mmCIF file with all atom_site columns, C-alpha atoms in Angstrom:
data_model
loop_
_atom_site.group_PDB
_atom_site.id
_atom_site.type_symbol
_atom_site.label_atom_id
_atom_site.label_alt_id
_atom_site.label_comp_id
_atom_site.label_asym_id
_atom_site.label_entity_id
_atom_site.label_seq_id
_atom_site.pdbx_PDB_ins_code
_atom_site.Cartn_x
_atom_site.Cartn_y
_atom_site.Cartn_z
_atom_site.occupancy
_atom_site.B_iso_or_equiv
_atom_site.pdbx_formal_charge
_atom_site.auth_seq_id
_atom_site.auth_comp_id
_atom_site.auth_asym_id
_atom_site.auth_atom_id
_atom_site.pdbx_PDB_model_num
ATOM 1   C CA . MET A 1 1   ? 19.056  9.201   -21.161 1.00 55.00 ? 12  MET A CA 1
ATOM 2   C CA . ALA A 1 2   ? 18.483  9.624   -17.426 1.00 86.00 ? 13  ALA A CA 1
ATOM 3   C CA . ALA A 1 3   ? 14.964  9.118   -15.508 1.00 88.00 ? 14  ALA A CA 1
ATOM 4   C CA . ALA A 1 4   ? 14.352  13.004  -15.109 1.00 91.00 ? 15  ALA A CA 1
ATOM 5   C CA . ASP A 1 5   ? 14.648  13.103  -19.602 1.00 92.00 ? 16  ASP A CA 1
ATOM 6   C CA . ASP A 1 6   ? 12.135  9.965   -19.503 1.00 93.00 ? 17  ASP A CA 1
ATOM 7   C CA . ILE A 1 7   ? 10.552  11.486  -17.313 1.00 94.00 ? 18  ILE A CA 1
ATOM 8   C CA . ALA A 1 8   ? 9.781   14.957  -19.676 1.00 95.00 ? 19  ALA A CA 1
ATOM 9   C CA . LEU A 1 9   ? 8.944   13.271  -22.550 1.00 96.00 ? 20  LEU A CA 1
ATOM 10  C CA . ILE A 1 10  ? 6.415   10.848  -21.225 1.00 97.00 ? 21  ILE A CA 1
ATOM 11  C CA . LYS A 1 11  ? 4.432   14.756  -20.266 1.00 97.00 ? 22  LYS A CA 1
ATOM 12  C CA . LYS A 1 12  ? 5.213   15.450  -23.764 1.00 97.00 ? 23  LYS A CA 1
ATOM 13  C CA . GLN A 1 13  ? 3.714   12.055  -24.701 1.00 98.00 ? 24  GLN A CA 1
ATOM 14  C CA . GLU A 1 14  ? 0.510   11.912  -22.393 1.00 98.00 ? 25  GLU A CA 1
ATOM 15  C CA . ALA A 1 15  ? 0.319   16.382  -23.407 1.00 97.00 ? 26  ALA A CA 1
ATOM 16  C CA . GLU A 1 16  ? 0.262   15.558  -27.190 1.00 97.00 ? 27  GLU A CA 1
ATOM 17  C CA . LEU A 1 17  ? -1.639  12.106  -27.072 1.00 98.00 ? 28  LEU A CA 1
ATOM 18  C CA . VAL A 1 18  ? -4.794  13.684  -26.922 1.00 98.00 ? 29  VAL A CA 1
ATOM 19  C CA . PHE A 1 19  ? -8.128  12.587  -28.877 1.00 98.00 ? 30  PHE A CA 1
ATOM 20  C CA . PRO A 1 20  ? -10.471 15.243  -30.426 1.00 98.00 ? 31  PRO A CA 1
ATOM 21  C CA . ALA A 1 21  ? -13.200 12.099  -29.328 1.00 97.00 ? 32  ALA A CA 1
ATOM 22  C CA . PHE A 1 22  ? -12.523 8.383   -28.626 1.00 98.00 ? 33  PHE A CA 1
ATOM 23  C CA . ASP A 1 23  ? -15.740 5.811   -29.323 1.00 97.00 ? 34  ASP A CA 1
ATOM 24  C CA . GLU A 1 24  ? -15.854 2.315   -29.365 1.00 98.00 ? 35  GLU A CA 1
ATOM 25  C CA . ALA A 1 25  ? -14.762 3.190   -33.279 1.00 98.00 ? 36  ALA A CA 1
ATOM 26  C CA . VAL A 1 26  ? -11.806 4.325   -31.922 1.00 98.00 ? 37  VAL A CA 1
ATOM 27  C CA . ALA A 1 27  ? -10.421 1.878   -29.948 1.00 98.00 ? 38  ALA A CA 1
ATOM 28  C CA . PHE A 1 28  ? -11.449 -0.553  -32.240 1.00 98.00 ? 39  PHE A CA 1
ATOM 29  C CA . LYS A 1 29  ? -8.255  0.798   -34.301 1.00 98.00 ? 40  LYS A CA 1
ATOM 30  C CA . ILE A 1 30  ? -6.436  1.396   -31.769 1.00 98.00 ? 41  ILE A CA 1
ATOM 31  C CA . GLY A 1 31  ? -6.415  -1.980  -30.397 1.00 98.00 ? 42  GLY A CA 1
ATOM 32  C CA . SER A 1 32  ? -6.150  -4.121  -34.399 1.00 98.00 ? 43  SER A CA 1
ATOM 33  C CA . ALA A 1 33  ? -3.674  -1.954  -35.526 1.00 98.00 ? 44  ALA A CA 1
ATOM 34  C CA . ILE A 1 34  ? -1.706  -3.676  -31.999 1.00 98.00 ? 45  ILE A CA 1
ATOM 35  C CA . ARG A 1 35  ? -2.911  -6.817  -32.478 1.00 98.00 ? 46  ARG A CA 1
ATOM 36  C CA . ASP A 1 36  ? -1.191  -6.046  -36.544 1.00 98.00 ? 47  ASP A CA 1
ATOM 37  C CA . ARG A 1 37  ? 1.830   -5.329  -35.260 1.00 98.00 ? 48  ARG A CA 1
ATOM 38  C CA . ALA A 1 38  ? 2.212   -7.811  -32.575 1.00 98.00 ? 49  ALA A CA 1
ATOM 39  C CA . LEU A 1 39  ? 1.147   -10.176 -34.886 1.00 98.00 ? 50  LEU A CA 1
ATOM 40  C CA . LYS A 1 40  ? 3.633   -9.316  -37.676 1.00 98.00 ? 51  LYS A CA 1
ATOM 41  C CA . GLU A 1 41  ? 6.201   -9.490  -34.682 1.00 98.00 ? 52  GLU A CA 1
ATOM 42  C CA . ASN A 1 42  ? 5.882   -12.124 -33.101 1.00 98.00 ? 53  ASN A CA 1
ATOM 43  C CA . LEU A 1 43  ? 4.822   -10.033 -29.505 1.00 98.00 ? 54  LEU A CA 1
ATOM 44  C CA . PRO A 1 44  ? 3.248   -12.144 -26.636 1.00 98.00 ? 55  PRO A CA 1
ATOM 45  C CA . VAL A 1 45  ? 1.271   -8.767  -25.452 1.00 98.00 ? 56  VAL A CA 1
ATOM 46  C CA . ILE A 1 46  ? -2.492  -8.589  -24.466 1.00 98.00 ? 57  ILE A CA 1
ATOM 47  C CA . VAL A 1 47  ? -4.239  -5.324  -24.971 1.00 98.00 ? 58  VAL A CA 1
ATOM 48  C CA . ASP A 1 48  ? -6.826  -4.330  -23.695 1.00 98.00 ? 59  ASP A CA 1
ATOM 49  C CA . ILE A 1 49  ? -8.638  -0.707  -24.110 1.00 98.00 ? 60  ILE A CA 1
ATOM 50  C CA . ARG A 1 50  ? -11.126 -0.091  -22.367 1.00 98.00 ? 61  ARG A CA 1
ATOM 51  C CA . THR A 1 51  ? -12.944 3.264   -20.600 1.00 97.00 ? 62  THR A CA 1
ATOM 52  C CA . PHE A 1 52  ? -12.893 3.253   -17.061 1.00 94.00 ? 63  PHE A CA 1
ATOM 53  C CA . ASP A 1 53  ? -16.631 1.925   -16.968 1.00 94.00 ? 64  ASP A CA 1
ATOM 54  C CA . ARG A 1 54  ? -16.223 -0.707  -19.217 1.00 96.00 ? 65  ARG A CA 1
ATOM 55  C CA . PRO A 1 55  ? -14.110 -2.525  -21.724 1.00 97.00 ? 66  PRO A CA 1
ATOM 56  C CA . LEU A 1 56  ? -14.028 -1.831  -25.651 1.00 98.00 ? 67  LEU A CA 1
ATOM 57  C CA . PHE A 1 57  ? -11.378 -3.266  -27.005 1.00 98.00 ? 68  PHE A CA 1
ATOM 58  C CA . TYR A 1 58  ? -9.154  -6.943  -26.419 1.00 98.00 ? 69  TYR A CA 1
ATOM 59  C CA . ALA A 1 59  ? -6.296  -9.074  -28.053 1.00 98.00 ? 70  ALA A CA 1
ATOM 60  C CA . ALA A 1 60  ? -3.817  -11.524 -26.688 1.00 98.00 ? 71  ALA A CA 1
ATOM 61  C CA . MET A 1 61  ? -1.631  -12.414 -29.163 1.00 97.00 ? 72  MET A CA 1
ATOM 62  C CA . PRO A 1 62  ? 0.642   -16.157 -29.080 1.00 97.00 ? 73  PRO A CA 1
ATOM 63  C CA . GLY A 1 63  ? 2.931   -16.014 -26.681 1.00 97.00 ? 74  GLY A CA 1
ATOM 64  C CA . SER A 1 64  ? 0.479   -14.664 -23.904 1.00 97.00 ? 75  SER A CA 1
ATOM 65  C CA . ASN A 1 65  ? 0.033   -16.203 -20.008 1.00 97.00 ? 76  ASN A CA 1
ATOM 66  C CA . ALA A 1 66  ? -1.938  -16.295 -17.446 1.00 95.00 ? 77  ALA A CA 1
ATOM 67  C CA . SER A 1 67  ? -0.771  -13.273 -16.136 1.00 96.00 ? 78  SER A CA 1
ATOM 68  C CA . ASN A 1 68  ? -0.799  -11.092 -18.511 1.00 97.00 ? 79  ASN A CA 1
ATOM 69  C CA . PRO A 1 69  ? -4.284  -10.747 -18.071 1.00 97.00 ? 80  PRO A CA 1
ATOM 70  C CA . ASP A 1 70  ? -4.019  -9.548  -14.267 1.00 97.00 ? 81  ASP A CA 1
ATOM 71  C CA . TRP A 1 71  ? -0.620  -7.562  -15.422 1.00 96.00 ? 82  TRP A CA 1
ATOM 72  C CA . ALA A 1 72  ? -3.129  -4.802  -17.103 1.00 97.00 ? 83  ALA A CA 1
ATOM 73  C CA . ARG A 1 73  ? -5.779  -4.671  -15.451 1.00 97.00 ? 84  ARG A CA 1
ATOM 74  C CA . ARG A 1 74  ? -3.788  -3.447  -12.415 1.00 96.00 ? 85  ARG A CA 1
ATOM 75  C CA . LYS A 1 75  ? -2.022  -0.828  -14.725 1.00 97.00 ? 86  LYS A CA 1
ATOM 76  C CA . ILE A 1 76  ? -5.651  0.888   -15.310 1.00 98.00 ? 87  ILE A CA 1
ATOM 77  C CA . ASN A 1 77  ? -6.060  0.616   -11.951 1.00 97.00 ? 88  ASN A CA 1
ATOM 78  C CA . VAL A 1 78  ? -2.971  3.370   -11.780 1.00 96.00 ? 89  VAL A CA 1
ATOM 79  C CA . VAL A 1 79  ? -3.645  5.212   -14.594 1.00 98.00 ? 90  VAL A CA 1
ATOM 80  C CA . ARG A 1 80  ? -7.873  5.494   -13.435 1.00 97.00 ? 91  ARG A CA 1
ATOM 81  C CA . ARG A 1 81  ? -5.696  6.837   -9.343  1.00 96.00 ? 92  ARG A CA 1
ATOM 82  C CA . TYR A 1 82  ? -3.446  8.950   -11.025 1.00 96.00 ? 93  TYR A CA 1
ATOM 83  C CA . LEU A 1 83  ? -4.868  9.352   -14.348 1.00 97.00 ? 94  LEU A CA 1
ATOM 84  C CA . ARG A 1 84  ? -0.934  9.431   -15.857 1.00 96.00 ? 95  ARG A CA 1
ATOM 85  C CA . SER A 1 85  ? 1.165   6.746   -17.479 1.00 98.00 ? 96  SER A CA 1
ATOM 86  C CA . THR A 1 86  ? 2.335   4.033   -15.161 1.00 97.00 ? 97  THR A CA 1
ATOM 87  C CA . TYR A 1 87  ? 5.876   4.019   -16.744 1.00 96.00 ? 98  TYR A CA 1
ATOM 88  C CA . ARG A 1 88  ? 5.624   7.983   -16.292 1.00 96.00 ? 99  ARG A CA 1
ATOM 89  C CA . LEU A 1 89  ? 5.567   6.437   -12.244 1.00 95.00 ? 100 LEU A CA 1
ATOM 90  C CA . VAL A 1 90  ? 7.746   3.789   -12.698 1.00 94.00 ? 101 VAL A CA 1
ATOM 91  C CA . LEU A 1 91  ? 10.287  6.051   -12.840 1.00 93.00 ? 102 LEU A CA 1
ATOM 92  C CA . GLU A 1 92  ? 8.945   8.430   -10.153 1.00 92.00 ? 103 GLU A CA 1
ATOM 93  C CA . GLN A 1 93  ? 8.959   6.390   -7.696  1.00 90.00 ? 104 GLN A CA 1
ATOM 94  C CA . GLN A 1 94  ? 11.931  4.259   -8.579  1.00 86.00 ? 105 GLN A CA 1
ATOM 95  C CA . ARG A 1 95  ? 10.431  1.050   -5.856  1.00 82.00 ? 106 ARG A CA 1
ATOM 96  C CA . PRO A 1 96  ? 11.573  -1.951  -7.567  1.00 81.00 ? 107 PRO A CA 1
ATOM 97  C CA . ASP A 1 97  ? 9.492   -4.825  -5.835  1.00 84.00 ? 108 ASP A CA 1
ATOM 98  C CA . ARG A 1 98  ? 6.444   -2.814  -7.998  1.00 81.00 ? 109 ARG A CA 1
ATOM 99  C CA . THR A 1 99  ? 4.393   -1.508  -5.063  1.00 83.00 ? 110 THR A CA 1
ATOM 100 C CA . PHE A 1 100 ? 3.477   1.723   -4.199  1.00 85.00 ? 111 PHE A CA 1
ATOM 101 C CA . LYS A 1 101 ? 4.858   3.306   -0.200  1.00 83.00 ? 112 LYS A CA 1
ATOM 102 C CA . VAL A 1 102 ? 2.189   2.378   2.856   1.00 82.00 ? 113 VAL A CA 1
ATOM 103 C CA . GLY A 1 103 ? 1.115   5.758   2.994   1.00 84.00 ? 114 GLY A CA 1
ATOM 104 C CA . GLU A 1 104 ? -0.789  5.253   -0.058  1.00 84.00 ? 115 GLU A CA 1
ATOM 105 C CA . ALA A 1 105 ? -2.991  2.132   1.098   1.00 85.00 ? 116 ALA A CA 1
ATOM 106 C CA . LEU A 1 106 ? -3.123  0.475   -3.049  1.00 88.00 ? 117 LEU A CA 1
ATOM 107 C CA . ASP A 1 107 ? -2.737  -3.364  -2.738  1.00 86.00 ? 118 ASP A CA 1
ATOM 108 C CA . ILE A 1 108 ? -0.109  -5.093  -4.752  1.00 89.00 ? 119 ILE A CA 1
ATOM 109 C CA . ALA A 1 109 ? -2.921  -7.391  -5.357  1.00 92.00 ? 120 ALA A CA 1
ATOM 110 C CA . ASP A 1 110 ? -4.398  -4.119  -7.644  1.00 94.00 ? 121 ASP A CA 1
ATOM 111 C CA . TYR A 1 111 ? -2.352  -2.310  -8.141  1.00 93.00 ? 122 TYR A CA 1
ATOM 112 C CA . VAL A 1 112 ? 1.339   -2.161  -9.980  1.00 92.00 ? 123 VAL A CA 1
ATOM 113 C CA . LEU A 1 113 ? 4.392   0.273   -10.954 1.00 93.00 ? 124 LEU A CA 1
ATOM 114 C CA . ALA A 1 114 ? 4.319   -1.724  -14.247 1.00 94.00 ? 125 ALA A CA 1
ATOM 115 C CA . GLY A 1 115 ? 5.126   0.417   -18.252 1.00 96.00 ? 126 GLY A CA 1
ATOM 116 C CA . GLY A 1 116 ? 2.401   -0.954  -20.333 1.00 97.00 ? 127 GLY A CA 1
ATOM 117 C CA . GLY A 1 117 ? -0.315  1.507   -19.488 1.00 98.00 ? 128 GLY A CA 1
ATOM 118 C CA . PHE A 1 118 ? -1.181  5.406   -21.352 1.00 98.00 ? 129 PHE A CA 1
ATOM 119 C CA . PRO A 1 119 ? -4.013  7.097   -20.658 1.00 98.00 ? 130 PRO A CA 1
ATOM 120 C CA . VAL A 1 120 ? -6.369  8.117   -23.108 1.00 98.00 ? 131 VAL A CA 1
ATOM 121 C CA . THR A 1 121 ? -7.445  11.730  -22.899 1.00 98.00 ? 132 THR A CA 1
ATOM 122 C CA . VAL A 1 122 ? -9.558  13.425  -24.556 1.00 98.00 ? 133 VAL A CA 1
ATOM 123 C CA . LYS A 1 123 ? -9.844  16.990  -25.322 1.00 98.00 ? 134 LYS A CA 1
ATOM 124 C CA . GLY A 1 124 ? -12.147 18.817  -23.202 1.00 97.00 ? 135 GLY A CA 1
ATOM 125 C CA . ALA A 1 125 ? -13.079 16.002  -20.638 1.00 97.00 ? 136 ALA A CA 1
ATOM 126 C CA . GLY A 1 126 ? -9.910  14.841  -19.969 1.00 97.00 ? 137 GLY A CA 1
ATOM 127 C CA . VAL A 1 127 ? -8.277  11.195  -18.997 1.00 98.00 ? 138 VAL A CA 1
ATOM 128 C CA . VAL A 1 128 ? -11.786 9.075   -19.199 1.00 98.00 ? 139 VAL A CA 1
ATOM 129 C CA . GLY A 1 129 ? -10.588 5.660   -19.746 1.00 98.00 ? 140 GLY A CA 1
ATOM 130 C CA . VAL A 1 130 ? -6.616  3.906   -20.451 1.00 98.00 ? 141 VAL A CA 1
ATOM 131 C CA . ILE A 1 131 ? -4.856  1.765   -23.255 1.00 98.00 ? 142 ILE A CA 1
ATOM 132 C CA . ALA A 1 132 ? -2.789  -1.644  -22.012 1.00 98.00 ? 143 ALA A CA 1
ATOM 133 C CA . VAL A 1 133 ? -0.095  -3.416  -23.207 1.00 98.00 ? 144 VAL A CA 1
ATOM 134 C CA . SER A 1 134 ? 1.614   -6.482  -21.344 1.00 98.00 ? 145 SER A CA 1
ATOM 135 C CA . GLY A 1 135 ? 3.854   -9.311  -22.208 1.00 97.00 ? 146 GLY A CA 1
ATOM 136 C CA . LEU A 1 136 ? 7.110   -6.928  -23.251 1.00 97.00 ? 147 LEU A CA 1
ATOM 137 C CA . PRO A 1 137 ? 9.865   -5.044  -21.036 1.00 95.00 ? 148 PRO A CA 1
ATOM 138 C CA . GLU A 1 138 ? 7.852   -2.367  -19.813 1.00 95.00 ? 149 GLU A CA 1
ATOM 139 C CA . ARG A 1 139 ? 9.145   -0.103  -21.267 1.00 95.00 ? 150 ARG A CA 1
ATOM 140 C CA . ASP A 1 140 ? 8.127   -1.421  -24.639 1.00 97.00 ? 151 ASP A CA 1
ATOM 141 C CA . ASP A 1 141 ? 4.808   -2.426  -24.060 1.00 97.00 ? 152 ASP A CA 1
ATOM 142 C CA . HIS A 1 142 ? 5.079   1.365   -23.025 1.00 97.00 ? 153 HIS A CA 1
ATOM 143 C CA . GLY A 1 143 ? 6.754   2.327   -26.241 1.00 97.00 ? 154 GLY A CA 1
ATOM 144 C CA . VAL A 1 144 ? 3.900   -0.077  -28.043 1.00 98.00 ? 155 VAL A CA 1
ATOM 145 C CA . VAL A 1 145 ? 1.430   1.937   -26.862 1.00 98.00 ? 156 VAL A CA 1
ATOM 146 C CA . VAL A 1 146 ? 2.590   5.650   -27.857 1.00 98.00 ? 157 VAL A CA 1
ATOM 147 C CA . ASP A 1 147 ? 4.350   4.487   -31.412 1.00 97.00 ? 158 ASP A CA 1
ATOM 148 C CA . ALA A 1 148 ? 0.087   3.137   -31.571 1.00 98.00 ? 159 ALA A CA 1
ATOM 149 C CA . LEU A 1 149 ? -1.125  6.594   -30.566 1.00 98.00 ? 160 LEU A CA 1
ATOM 150 C CA . CYS A 1 150 ? 1.424   8.778   -32.846 1.00 98.00 ? 161 CYS A CA 1
ATOM 151 C CA . ALA A 1 151 ? 0.207   6.735   -35.400 1.00 97.00 ? 162 ALA A CA 1
ATOM 152 C CA . HIS A 1 152 ? -3.807  7.105   -34.871 1.00 98.00 ? 163 HIS A CA 1
ATOM 153 C CA . LEU A 1 153 ? -3.017  10.673  -34.284 1.00 98.00 ? 164 LEU A CA 1
ATOM 154 C CA . GLY A 1 154 ? -1.779  11.502  -36.837 1.00 97.00 ? 165 GLY A CA 1
ATOM 155 C CA . ILE A 1 155 ? 1.617   12.722  -35.196 1.00 96.00 ? 166 ILE A CA 1
ATOM 156 C CA . ASP A 1 156 ? 5.700   12.623  -35.656 1.00 94.00 ? 167 ASP A CA 1
ATOM 157 C CA . ALA A 1 157 ? 6.201   9.337   -33.457 1.00 93.00 ? 168 ALA A CA 1
ATOM 158 C CA . SER A 1 158 ? 10.204  9.986   -33.129 1.00 92.00 ? 169 SER A CA 1
ATOM 159 C CA . GLY A 1 159 ? 9.659   13.167  -31.462 1.00 91.00 ? 170 GLY A CA 1
ATOM 160 C CA . LEU A 1 160 ? 8.035   11.991  -28.501 1.00 94.00 ? 171 LEU A CA 1
ATOM 161 C CA . ALA A 1 161 ? 9.600   8.152   -28.869 1.00 93.00 ? 172 ALA A CA 1
ATOM 162 C CA . LEU A 1 162 ? 11.690  6.576   -25.766 1.00 94.00 ? 173 LEU A CA 1
ATOM 163 C CA . PRO A 1 163 ? 15.635  6.759   -27.096 1.00 90.00 ? 174 PRO A CA 1
ATOM 164 C CA . PRO A 1 164 ? 16.487  3.358   -26.028 1.00 85.00 ? 175 PRO A CA 1
ATOM 165 C CA . GLU A 1 165 ? 17.253  1.618   -22.422 1.00 80.00 ? 176 GLU A CA 1
ATOM 166 C CA . GLU A 1 166 ? 20.899  2.524   -21.812 1.00 73.00 ? 177 GLU A CA 1
ATOM 167 C CA . LYS A 1 167 ? 22.434  -1.177  -20.648 1.00 64.00 ? 178 LYS A CA 1
#
């Protein structure tokens, strides 16, 4: 699948994975589901769910490392700025150095092009927060979030899941 096809599918994910409401209980449910999956599948990730004004859920799995929270923080900053998924931006920007163009004036210490940050969108309110996963290859970080959102919202994930990356 070409990058353009992936981008189109991610735009569809962003448009369809919308909450009727989002609060601490919803964040805890989704975060706990991701944590449970990570424990079951031995995924060495961290999960950070927050609205733009405060953290709501955080968990670090066995095997995650000290750099994962910083990667998540920088992904969160990217979602806050662009109001879209970080993996979509990775595919749109096509920058192997993981930085934004100089003209964007975004410090690499605070912003990174890496998949795994997904906007929390509430119907009628827009993007209010972000779910970030860090620790796997970026396409997989993204997929973990999408799977959890589909499960929570009762949406069939097969129509929204990115196919395995072609090697």
